[in-house]
Amino acid sequence: PEATKATNRPAGQKLASHRPTTRERSTGTIVDSGLGLNYTELAWLLASVIARPQLAQIASGVHQRTFRLNRRTCDDFQTYSAAIGDDCLAPGGDWVTAAYAMINSLGLTFGRNETSISGSVVANRMLQDQARPAGTNEVQTLTLGAVVTGGTLTLLFNGQQIGPIAGSANMQTAMQTAFNTALGAGNMTVGGSGTNYTLTGAGALAGRNLPMVEVAPGGNALTAATTVSIVETTRGGFIEPVIEPVLPGHWEVWMADTLGGLGQEPNRLTSLFQAELSIERGRNPVNRAGRALGTGFARVAEAEDTINLTLSGESAGNLKAARNRSLADAVTYIRLEAVGPVIGATGINHSLQFDLCCKVDEEQGFGDADGVRDVTYRFVPVFDDAWGNALVARLVNGLSGAQL
């Protein structure tokens, strides 16, 4: 949390008597915590730091998201609600939340030995003692091997006994009563009939990833139904996608005189050591005066952005072509491209691609990298009237359209 204070010192007094909070916001940093730069979580970050993506399904279970930097119009960027808490320490709530969280800066580094990510987040004022944010309700399906004619069934949930439940052709009512008795009324909803039943987390168990309901040892004493299976059909809680990292061996960089030259073999940079892309958006929270508005910000004003691409490599390699373009003040097109593993059994690879229209902003001189003379160039994007863009990012992964 960050707060701006005002002071009021009555005339004649040596110390201020009032220090009211006039403006509040929350800030945070994106740190490389081990997951690092990856093809999965980058979707949410790019949707906020650039703009909401155009979504295209290119195969079953595979989507491409295209992120474009606007030239003049206001950004349609994604914001999030940030929440920190622990149900074990605070079962009744006590979560800390901050609304309108947005990624204000993002840094991506593609190196010979590692890839990394960094950035910053700004959000509205922090609220304490909040209820736990709602997630997806867990659904488990219980299937009987045959229509039951009698006997009993005893289940376990998180070590707690459920039942014995009287067996019958329709066990929904008896099963619901047993769960209400063990877990409290309204905390597990039982649906279905015959041989198929659904167990849905509700009440105090709503929106959580729940332990599996199990048949207690020796608990299947049902007549006719010799088998009882229980499977998770909807995972409860929050999205936990499969993380696929962007590894050092995944990426390539291309530099060309024309947009169409990107991806063409003569324009591949074969002498690079490292590429760094930094995106810092000029978004400024605006606080308004008024008792009803509180101390959080009311809107965001957009100003000039700062975007840099830095390429370092051997001075004798084909990166040196950037010097001639710098002297001529010529436009350069650059593509950063990473290709990862295949998504499931689709035959389509995870991929990340940044296309930029740039001009050289600075030549940082010669250095020494592993005994080889190296040079570093910093590029800044410029809008290309024919292309209509300055920066376009494309991300292909297995996230569904409903997840972003």
XYZ file of N, CA and C in Angstrom, residues 1 67 83 99 146 197 314 354 404:
27
model
N 0.826 -1.203 0.000
C 0.000 0.000 0.000
C 0.861 1.254 0.000
N -1.893 -9.212 -29.622
C -1.907 -7.998 -28.812
C -1.294 -6.870 -29.645
N -5.635 -10.306 -4.690
C -6.086 -10.758 -3.370
C -4.984 -11.561 -2.702
N -8.561 -3.642 -6.038
C -9.214 -3.714 -7.340
C -8.439 -2.911 -8.380
N -24.216 -50.597 -10.511
C -25.537 -51.127 -10.867
C -26.570 -50.432 -9.991
N -24.386 -39.733 -9.420
C -24.663 -38.644 -8.485
C -23.537 -37.608 -8.568
N 27.920 -10.138 -31.147
C 29.265 -9.938 -31.679
C 29.294 -8.754 -32.646
N 7.118 -11.349 -31.061
C 6.993 -9.894 -31.036
C 7.522 -9.367 -32.363
N -9.279 -16.143 -20.678
C -8.903 -14.737 -20.947
C -9.610 -14.286 -22.216
